[in-house]
CSV table of C-alpha atoms in Angstrom, one decimal:
chain,number,residue,atom,x,y,z
A,151,MET,CA,20.1,13.8,19.9
A,152,ASN,CA,20.7,10.4,21.6
A,153,LYS,CA,23.3,8.3,19.7
A,154,GLY,CA,23.0,10.4,16.6
A,155,HIS,CA,26.6,9.9,15.6
A,156,ILE,CA,28.1,6.5,16.5
A,157,VAL,CA,30.1,3.7,14.8
A,158,VAL,CA,28.7,0.2,14.5
A,159,ASP,CA,29.9,-3.0,12.9
A,160,ALA,CA,28.3,-4.3,9.7
A,161,ASN,CA,29.4,-7.4,7.9
A,162,TYR,CA,28.4,-6.0,4.5
A,163,VAL,CA,31.2,-3.4,4.7
A,164,SER,CA,34.6,-4.4,3.4
A,165,ASP,CA,38.1,-2.9,3.8
A,166,MET,CA,39.1,-4.5,0.4
A,167,ASN,CA,38.3,-1.2,-1.3
A,168,GLY,CA,37.5,2.3,-0.3
A,169,THR,CA,37.8,3.5,3.3
A,170,GLY,CA,36.0,0.6,5.0
A,171,ILE,CA,33.6,3.1,6.3
A,172,VAL,CA,30.0,3.6,5.1
A,173,HIS,CA,27.7,6.4,6.1
A,174,THR,CA,24.2,5.2,7.0
A,175,ALA,CA,21.1,7.2,7.9
A,176,PRO,CA,18.6,4.7,9.5
A,177,ALA,CA,15.7,7.2,9.3
A,178,TYR,CA,15.7,7.0,5.5
A,179,GLY,CA,14.5,3.5,4.9
A,180,ALA,CA,15.2,-0.2,5.9
A,181,GLY,CA,18.0,-0.4,3.4
A,182,ARG,CA,19.9,2.1,5.5
A,183,LEU,CA,19.9,-0.2,8.5
A,184,PRO,CA,21.3,-3.5,7.2
A,185,TYR,CA,22.7,-4.5,10.6
A,186,GLU,CA,21.5,-5.2,14.1
A,187,PRO,CA,23.0,-2.5,16.4
A,188,PRO,CA,23.3,-3.3,20.1
A,189,ALA,CA,21.2,-0.2,20.9
A,190,ARG,CA,18.7,2.0,19.2
A,191,ILE,CA,20.0,4.8,17.0
A,192,GLY,CA,18.4,8.1,17.4
A,193,PHE,CA,17.1,10.4,14.6
A,194,ARG,CA,15.2,13.6,14.5
A,195,GLU,CA,11.5,13.8,13.6
A,196,ARG,CA,10.7,15.6,10.4
A,197,SER,CA,9.0,18.4,12.3
A,198,GLU,CA,12.3,19.2,14.1
A,199,LEU,CA,14.4,19.5,10.9
A,200,GLY,CA,13.2,23.0,10.0
A,201,ARG,CA,14.1,24.3,13.4
A,202,THR,CA,17.6,22.6,13.3
A,203,TYR,CA,18.7,23.4,9.7
A,204,THR,CA,17.4,27.0,9.4
A,205,ASP,CA,19.5,27.8,6.3
A,206,PHE,CA,17.4,25.4,4.2
A,207,ALA,CA,14.1,25.4,6.1
A,208,GLY,CA,11.0,25.1,3.9
A,209,ARG,CA,12.9,24.0,0.8
A,210,PHE,CA,12.4,20.8,-1.1
A,211,VAL,CA,15.4,18.6,-0.3
A,212,LYS,CA,16.4,17.8,-3.9
A,213,ASP,CA,16.4,21.5,-4.7
A,214,SER,CA,18.9,22.1,-1.9
A,215,ASP,CA,21.7,19.7,-3.0
A,216,VAL,CA,24.0,22.3,-4.5
A,217,ASP,CA,23.6,24.8,-1.7
A,218,ILE,CA,24.2,22.1,0.9
A,219,VAL,CA,27.5,21.2,-0.8
A,220,LYS,CA,28.5,24.9,-0.9
A,221,ASN,CA,27.6,25.4,2.7
A,222,LEU,CA,29.8,22.4,3.8
A,223,SER,CA,32.7,23.7,1.6
A,224,GLU,CA,32.4,27.3,3.1
A,225,ARG,CA,32.8,25.8,6.6
A,226,ASN,CA,35.7,23.6,5.5
A,227,LEU,CA,33.6,20.4,6.2
A,228,LEU,CA,33.6,19.1,2.7
A,229,PHE,CA,36.0,16.2,2.1
A,230,SER,CA,35.1,15.5,-1.6
A,231,LYS,CA,32.3,15.9,-4.1
A,232,GLU,CA,31.5,14.1,-7.3
A,233,ARG,CA,28.7,13.2,-9.6
A,234,TYR,CA,27.8,9.5,-10.1
A,235,GLU,CA,24.8,7.7,-11.4
A,236,HIS,CA,22.7,5.6,-8.9
A,237,SER,CA,19.2,4.2,-8.5
A,238,TYR,CA,16.7,6.5,-6.8
A,239,PRO,CA,12.9,6.2,-6.0
A,240,PHE,CA,10.4,8.3,-7.9
A,241,CYS,CA,6.6,8.5,-7.7
A,242,TRP,CA,5.2,6.1,-10.2
A,243,ARG,CA,2.4,8.5,-11.1
A,244,CYS,CA,3.9,12.0,-11.2
A,245,LYS,CA,7.6,11.0,-11.4
A,246,SER,CA,8.6,13.3,-8.6
A,247,PRO,CA,11.7,12.3,-6.6
A,248,LEU,CA,10.8,10.7,-3.3
A,249,LEU,CA,12.4,10.9,0.1
A,250,TYR,CA,12.0,8.0,2.5
A,251,TYR,CA,11.7,8.8,6.2
A,252,ALA,CA,11.0,6.6,9.2
A,253,MET,CA,7.9,7.3,11.2
A,254,GLU,CA,5.6,5.6,13.6
A,255,SER,CA,2.9,3.5,12.0
A,256,TRP,CA,0.3,0.9,13.0
A,257,PHE,CA,0.7,-2.7,11.8
A,258,ILE,CA,-1.4,-5.8,11.5
A,259,LYS,CA,0.7,-8.8,12.5
A,260,THR,CA,-0.1,-10.8,9.3
A,261,THR,CA,3.0,-12.9,10.0
A,262,ALA,CA,1.1,-14.5,12.8
A,263,VAL,CA,-1.2,-16.1,10.3
A,264,LYS,CA,1.4,-16.7,7.5
A,265,ASP,CA,1.1,-20.5,7.7
A,266,GLN,CA,-2.7,-20.3,7.5
A,267,LEU,CA,-2.4,-17.9,4.5
A,268,ILE,CA,-0.2,-20.4,2.7
A,269,GLU,CA,-2.5,-23.3,3.4
A,270,ASN,CA,-5.5,-21.3,2.2
A,271,ASN,CA,-3.7,-20.4,-1.0
A,272,LYS,CA,-3.3,-24.2,-1.7
A,273,THR,CA,-7.1,-24.5,-1.9
A,274,ILE,CA,-7.5,-21.9,-4.6
A,275,ASP,CA,-7.9,-22.8,-8.3
A,276,TRP,CA,-5.7,-20.2,-10.0
A,277,TYR,CA,-5.8,-19.4,-13.7
A,278,PRO,CA,-3.0,-19.5,-14.7
A,279,SER,CA,-2.1,-22.3,-12.2
A,280,HIS,CA,1.5,-21.3,-11.8
A,281,ILE,CA,0.5,-18.2,-9.8
A,282,ARG,CA,-0.4,-20.4,-6.8
A,283,GLU,CA,3.2,-21.4,-6.2
A,284,GLY,CA,4.8,-18.6,-8.2
A,285,ARG,CA,3.9,-14.9,-8.0
A,286,PHE,CA,1.3,-15.2,-5.2
A,287,GLY,CA,2.9,-18.1,-3.3
A,288,LYS,CA,6.4,-16.5,-3.3
A,289,PHE,CA,4.8,-13.3,-2.0
A,290,LEU,CA,3.3,-15.2,0.9
A,291,GLU,CA,6.6,-16.9,1.7
A,292,ASP,CA,8.2,-13.5,2.1
A,293,LEU,CA,5.3,-12.0,4.0
A,294,VAL,CA,5.9,-9.1,6.4
A,295,ASP,CA,3.5,-7.4,8.8
A,296,TRP,CA,1.0,-5.1,7.1
A,297,ASN,CA,1.5,-1.4,7.6
A,298,ILE,CA,-2.1,-0.4,7.8
A,299,SER,CA,-1.9,3.3,8.8
A,300,ARG,CA,-1.6,6.3,6.4
A,301,ASN,CA,-1.0,10.0,7.4
A,302,ARG,CA,-3.7,11.5,5.1
A,303,TYR,CA,-7.0,13.3,5.5
A,304,TRP,CA,-9.2,11.3,3.1
A,305,GLY,CA,-9.9,7.7,3.9
A,306,THR,CA,-11.5,5.5,6.6
A,307,PRO,CA,-10.3,6.7,10.0
A,308,LEU,CA,-8.3,4.2,12.0
A,309,ASN,CA,-10.7,3.2,14.8
A,310,ILE,CA,-8.3,3.2,17.7
A,311,TRP,CA,-8.6,5.5,20.6
A,312,ILE,CA,-5.6,6.2,23.0
A,313,CYS,CA,-5.6,7.5,26.5
A,314,PRO,CA,-2.9,10.1,27.0
A,315,ASP,CA,-2.8,9.4,30.8
A,316,CYS,CA,-2.3,5.6,30.9
A,317,THR,CA,-1.5,4.9,27.2
A,318,SER,CA,-4.3,2.3,27.0
A,319,GLU,CA,-5.7,1.6,23.5
A,320,TYR,CA,-9.2,0.7,22.5
A,321,ALA,CA,-10.9,-0.2,19.2
A,322,PRO,CA,-14.7,0.0,19.3
A,323,GLY,CA,-16.3,-3.0,17.6
A,324,SER,CA,-19.3,-1.1,16.3
A,325,HIS,CA,-21.0,2.2,16.1
A,326,LYS,CA,-23.1,1.3,19.2
A,327,ASP,CA,-20.0,0.3,21.1
A,328,MET,CA,-18.4,3.7,20.3
A,329,ARG,CA,-21.6,5.6,21.4
A,330,GLU,CA,-21.8,3.7,24.7
A,331,LYS,CA,-18.2,4.6,25.6
A,332,SER,CA,-18.4,8.2,24.4
A,333,VAL,CA,-17.8,11.0,26.9
A,334,GLU,CA,-20.6,13.0,25.2
A,335,ALA,CA,-23.8,11.8,23.6
A,336,ILE,CA,-23.4,11.3,19.9
A,337,SER,CA,-25.9,10.7,17.1
A,338,GLU,CA,-26.6,7.3,15.6
A,339,HIS,CA,-26.1,9.1,12.3
A,340,LEU,CA,-22.7,10.6,13.0
A,341,GLU,CA,-20.5,10.8,9.9
A,342,LEU,CA,-17.7,8.4,10.6
A,343,HIS,CA,-15.0,10.4,8.7
A,344,LYS,CA,-12.7,13.2,9.4
A,345,PRO,CA,-13.2,15.7,10.9
A,346,TYR,CA,-16.4,14.6,12.7
A,347,VAL,CA,-15.2,11.4,14.2
A,348,ASP,CA,-12.2,13.2,15.6
A,349,ASN,CA,-14.5,15.1,18.0
A,350,VAL,CA,-15.5,11.8,19.6
A,351,LYS,CA,-13.8,11.2,23.0
A,352,LEU,CA,-14.1,7.9,24.9
A,353,HIS,CA,-14.1,7.1,28.6
A,354,CYS,CA,-10.9,5.2,29.7
A,355,SER,CA,-10.9,2.7,32.6
A,356,CYS,CA,-8.3,4.8,34.4
A,357,GLY,CA,-10.7,7.7,34.5
A,358,GLY,CA,-8.9,9.6,31.6
A,359,THR,CA,-10.3,10.6,28.3
A,360,MET,CA,-9.3,8.7,25.1
A,361,VAL,CA,-8.7,10.5,21.8
A,362,ARG,CA,-8.6,8.9,18.3
A,363,THR,CA,-5.2,8.4,16.7
A,364,PRO,CA,-5.1,10.7,13.7
A,365,GLU,CA,-4.2,8.2,11.0
A,366,VAL,CA,-6.6,6.7,8.3
A,367,ILE,CA,-6.6,3.1,7.2
A,368,ASP,CA,-4.7,1.8,4.1
A,369,VAL,CA,-7.3,1.7,1.3
A,370,TRP,CA,-6.3,-1.9,0.5
A,371,PHE,CA,-7.8,-2.9,3.9
A,372,ASP,CA,-11.1,-1.4,2.6
A,373,SER,CA,-10.8,-3.4,-0.6
A,374,GLY,CA,-10.0,-6.5,1.4
A,375,SER,CA,-13.0,-6.1,3.6
A,376,MET,CA,-15.4,-6.1,0.5
A,377,PRO,CA,-16.9,-9.5,1.1
A,378,PHE,CA,-18.0,-8.5,4.6
A,379,ALA,CA,-18.7,-4.8,4.0
A,380,GLN,CA,-21.0,-5.2,1.0
A,381,TYR,CA,-23.5,-7.0,3.2
A,382,HIS,CA,-22.8,-5.0,6.3
A,383,HIS,CA,-21.7,-8.2,8.1
A,384,PRO,CA,-22.2,-9.1,10.9
A,385,PHE,CA,-25.1,-6.6,11.3
A,386,GLY,CA,-26.9,-7.1,8.0
A,387,ASP,CA,-28.6,-10.0,6.1
A,388,GLU,CA,-26.5,-12.9,7.4
A,389,LYS,CA,-28.3,-15.5,5.2
A,390,LEU,CA,-27.4,-13.5,2.1
A,391,PHE,CA,-23.9,-13.1,3.3
A,392,HIS,CA,-23.3,-16.8,3.8
A,393,ASP,CA,-25.0,-17.6,0.4
A,394,GLN,CA,-22.3,-15.4,-1.3
A,395,TYR,CA,-19.3,-16.2,0.9
A,396,PRO,CA,-16.8,-17.4,-0.1
A,397,ALA,CA,-17.0,-16.2,-3.7
A,398,ASP,CA,-16.9,-18.9,-6.5
A,399,MET,CA,-14.6,-16.8,-8.6
A,400,ILE,CA,-13.0,-13.4,-8.8
A,401,CYS,CA,-11.2,-11.7,-11.6
A,402,GLU,CA,-8.6,-8.9,-11.8
A,403,GLY,CA,-5.3,-8.0,-13.3
A,404,ILE,CA,-2.0,-9.8,-12.7
A,405,ASP,CA,-0.7,-6.9,-10.7
A,406,GLN,CA,-3.4,-7.6,-8.1
A,407,THR,CA,-1.6,-10.6,-6.8
A,408,ARG,CA,0.0,-8.3,-4.3
A,409,GLY,CA,-3.0,-6.0,-4.1
A,410,TRP,CA,-6.6,-7.0,-4.1
A,411,PHE,CA,-6.0,-10.7,-4.2
A,412,PHE,CA,-3.8,-10.5,-1.1
A,413,SER,CA,-5.9,-8.0,0.8
A,414,LEU,CA,-9.0,-10.1,0.4
A,415,MET,CA,-7.1,-13.2,1.5
A,416,ALA,CA,-5.4,-11.5,4.5
A,417,VAL,CA,-8.6,-9.9,5.9
A,418,SER,CA,-10.6,-13.0,5.5
A,419,THR,CA,-8.0,-15.3,7.0
A,420,LEU,CA,-7.6,-13.0,9.9
A,421,TYR,CA,-11.3,-12.8,10.4
A,422,THR,CA,-12.7,-16.2,9.5
A,423,GLY,CA,-9.6,-18.4,9.0
A,424,LYS,CA,-10.5,-19.3,5.5
A,425,SER,CA,-10.1,-18.0,1.9
A,426,PRO,CA,-12.8,-15.5,0.6
A,427,TYR,CA,-12.7,-17.0,-2.9
A,428,LYS,CA,-12.5,-20.4,-4.5
A,429,ALA,CA,-11.0,-19.5,-7.9
A,430,VAL,CA,-9.1,-16.6,-9.4
A,431,ILE,CA,-8.7,-15.6,-13.0
A,432,SER,CA,-5.7,-13.3,-13.2
A,433,ASN,CA,-5.9,-11.2,-16.4
A,434,GLY,CA,-3.0,-10.1,-18.4
A,435,HIS,CA,-2.6,-6.4,-19.3
A,436,VAL,CA,-3.8,-4.7,-22.4
A,437,LEU,CA,-0.6,-3.4,-24.2
A,438,ASP,CA,-0.2,-0.9,-27.0
A,439,GLU,CA,0.9,-2.0,-30.4
A,440,ASN,CA,4.5,-1.7,-29.4
A,441,GLY,CA,4.1,-4.0,-26.4
A,442,LEU,CA,4.1,-1.3,-23.7
A,443,LYS,CA,1.5,-1.1,-21.0
A,444,MET,CA,-1.2,1.4,-21.8
A,445,SER,CA,-1.0,4.5,-19.5
A,446,LYS,CA,-2.6,7.9,-19.7
A,447,SER,CA,0.6,9.5,-18.6
A,448,LYS,CA,2.4,7.9,-21.6
A,449,GLY,CA,-0.4,9.0,-24.0
A,450,ASN,CA,-0.8,5.5,-25.5
A,451,VAL,CA,-4.3,4.8,-24.3
A,452,ILE,CA,-7.0,3.9,-26.8
A,453,ASP,CA,-10.5,5.2,-26.2
A,454,PRO,CA,-12.7,2.1,-26.3
A,455,TRP,CA,-15.7,4.1,-27.4
A,456,GLU,CA,-13.9,5.2,-30.6
A,457,ILE,CA,-13.2,1.5,-31.3
A,458,ILE,CA,-16.9,0.6,-30.8
A,459,ASP,CA,-18.2,3.5,-32.9
A,460,GLU,CA,-15.9,2.6,-35.8
A,461,TYR,CA,-15.8,-1.2,-35.7
A,462,GLY,CA,-18.7,-2.2,-33.5
A,463,ALA,CA,-18.8,-4.0,-30.1
A,464,ASP,CA,-18.6,-7.6,-31.5
A,465,ALA,CA,-15.3,-6.9,-33.3
A,466,PHE,CA,-14.0,-5.3,-30.2
A,467,ARG,CA,-14.8,-8.3,-28.1
A,468,TRP,CA,-13.5,-10.8,-30.7
A,469,ALA,CA,-10.2,-8.9,-30.9
A,470,LEU,CA,-9.7,-9.3,-27.1
A,471,LEU,CA,-10.9,-12.9,-26.8
A,472,SER,CA,-9.8,-14.7,-30.0
A,473,ASP,CA,-6.0,-14.8,-29.9
A,474,SER,CA,-5.1,-16.1,-26.5
A,475,ALA,CA,-6.2,-17.0,-23.0
A,476,PRO,CA,-7.2,-14.0,-20.8
A,477,TRP,CA,-4.2,-14.4,-18.5
A,478,TYR,CA,-1.8,-13.5,-21.3
A,479,SER,CA,-1.1,-9.8,-21.9
A,480,LYS,CA,-2.3,-8.7,-25.3
A,481,ARG,CA,-1.2,-6.1,-27.8
A,482,PHE,CA,-4.1,-4.0,-28.9
A,483,SER,CA,-4.6,-1.4,-31.6
A,484,LYS,CA,-7.2,-0.3,-34.2
A,485,GLN,CA,-5.5,-2.4,-36.8
A,486,ILE,CA,-5.9,-5.5,-34.6
A,487,VAL,CA,-9.7,-4.8,-34.3
A,488,ALA,CA,-9.9,-4.2,-38.0
A,489,GLU,CA,-8.4,-7.6,-38.7
A,490,ALA,CA,-10.7,-9.2,-36.1
A,491,LYS,CA,-13.7,-7.6,-37.8
A,492,SER,CA,-12.7,-9.0,-41.2
A,493,LYS,CA,-12.9,-12.5,-39.6
A,494,VAL,CA,-16.2,-12.1,-37.8
């Protein structure tokens, strides 16, 4: 492996305590590479690890910790071992421990339109108003390029074809464009999802045959394309599209400042140069009676139909609307609805 074990300088390492030496593994996340080395550091692809470390091949890495320490000790390679508490990433949904690993990805250079995104944000009427310069504005100030590819099966296939002979890349602009450049005749009704679209090969200008890159697109790009996709723009009813674009107002939860609110703004700014909406109401979350966010995994979700059956829809609505503005998070329980009903 080229430059797999080298020593580099890093100004965050101090000799005031410890050894003055810090192990780093650049393949396991940006935090592992807090310096700018003079040359690229090599690392093995995940597919190579099973062939290299055969004693632990096929095992989940966190289940192998103890055996790896034993293996090092048996070979007299272990300097020291100890247990200590530290932060670690876990899946937010299933709570499984995660392992970061560097891999090649496709990016949209959103930093190229960062200034335009910031200017477009200034035209939006935000409710509450502090989000413009606060949560959303700060996010735009710290903007990075958008990692748009995902290594999954389900999703919108990334429409980029690559020639293995000359490495040229091509992104068809329409179904018709793809059919015209296809090596073999394909139907106008071809299903544009895996595995069907993967069978489409395109002619390359060098005489080679282009194949589609295997990734699918980040679903947030799908959501950000909503204003255009819902009217099949630019191939659908253009009058209807322009009557509805940009939207007068959109509404979603506070967590969407870095989700749907951003993906809408990014796609629209890249495509048209302007914001896709004029105003945003950013709702607060519905919390349980203890002030915790409701979650099915926590078991603190209230079935709205039970509330409606017991207290009626009007009391339900009044409990949500009467106490504060919609952008504030609200505690919610049967008792709160019962109190609201007594005032209706």
